[in-house]
Amino acid sequence: MTQARAAWLALGGVLVAAVLGGVFALVSRGEPYEYSGYAIENSELALDIQLTDGAGEPFVLSDRMTPATAVYFGYTHCPDVCPLTMLELAAARDALPEERRDDLQVLMVTVDPERDTPEVMDTYVSHFDDSFIGLSGTPDGVREVMQEWGIVAFREEGGSDRSYFMSHPSTVSVIGADGRLRLLIPTGLTPEAIAADLLQVMDAS
Amino acid sequence: MRLNRIMRAFALAIPLLAAVSLVACSDDDGDATAEPTAQPAADPTADATTEPTAVPTSEITVTDAWARATPGNPDENSAVYMLITNDGTADDRLIGAAVDDGLATTVELHETAMEDGQMRMRQVEGWDVPRDGGTLELAQRANHVMLIGLTKQLVEGDTVGLTLQFEQAGEVRVEAPVEQGMPMQMDDDGGS
Ligand SMILES: [Cu+2]
């Protein structure tokens, strides 16, 4: 019977469509995002920062979590990589959809608290983006934060007490709303690539 | 930067002019076989009418120079970047730099290097600029002329005047406009 054949064909067509649709849904949902930076998985520790902000007020990160927080450890007498990284983060923030920009907070923590007072940090980060927060504190307070975040920095040989250089990490640490480390951003990525990575962290929070 | 372009064009014009005068001279003598190796023309100080066996010289051109704007804290540091080209016949080497008007307490040549995930910065004694079009790029995340202890804030629109010291070419003047700087991708030439 031609009617029966038509029915079988229709059923077959529906089945094929269903299978294809299912496969497509699986692929588009299950395709893992490729990070441009270094994704950190299964970080257990919730990180915090307790230092002093630009207004001289106590700053407690765990009291003011956003979907993503990018933290850079540097120092203001650094003429090359620190300002470059700040420029990269400012451009990445601009590359975010406008309604998502406030989901990101960018913090710069000094590894050189002897010279970088909270006020100096404030002037420094504002030069790159008004929303950036500069943090300093006592040498002990800063050392504690660096230890918690696994940050190594040391004073380079030579120089004088007024003029010396520091070695410091080359990456930006990004944590989610739960304080867990999610991502390390190396220097040299495009603003768009950084923004895409940050959106992933935000959406996972 | 515009100034540098003009200077470069000028530098290119000099060997051309020298070559023209060389041809003119040989015409006067009625001698059609001018020196086939017009190499001395590359040296702007050489007298094209005299001997063809010129001493190799360095011919330095600086382009795309810029100095990084500073936020305005006391006692800041900054860096100057540029592209240095040697179109001469002798290898040269950048061995020092100085800024005008006591703008910085100290000026040094620095390299940035990444070691075990750490950014390190250290002073170097100089960098080679090979002959025959060899280049030395001072670029972000690599090499820079470091201005230490600025006596004033560097604001966009300002110009930093500096004098580079080369082993062969001697002193070379550079006017570096102050710029905010741009993020630079790994395989970017960093031009602004
Ligand atoms: Cu330096």
Coordinates of C-alpha atoms and ligand atoms in Angstrom, one line a residue, chain A residues 79-80 165, chain B residues 78-79 110-112 121-122 144-146, ligand 1:
Chain A
P79 CA 57.9 50.3 33.8
D80 CA 57.1 47.5 31.3
F165 CA 63.3 46.4 41.0
Chain B
S78 CA 59.1 54.9 32.6
A79 CA 60.3 53.1 29.5
H110 CA 67.0 47.0 30.4
E111 CA 65.8 43.7 29.3
T112 CA 62.7 42.0 30.5
M121 CA 64.1 42.9 34.6
R122 CA 67.8 43.6 34.5
H144 CA 63.6 49.1 26.7
V145 CA 65.5 52.3 27.6
M146 CA 64.5 52.6 31.2
Ligands
CU1 CU 63.4 48.5 33.1

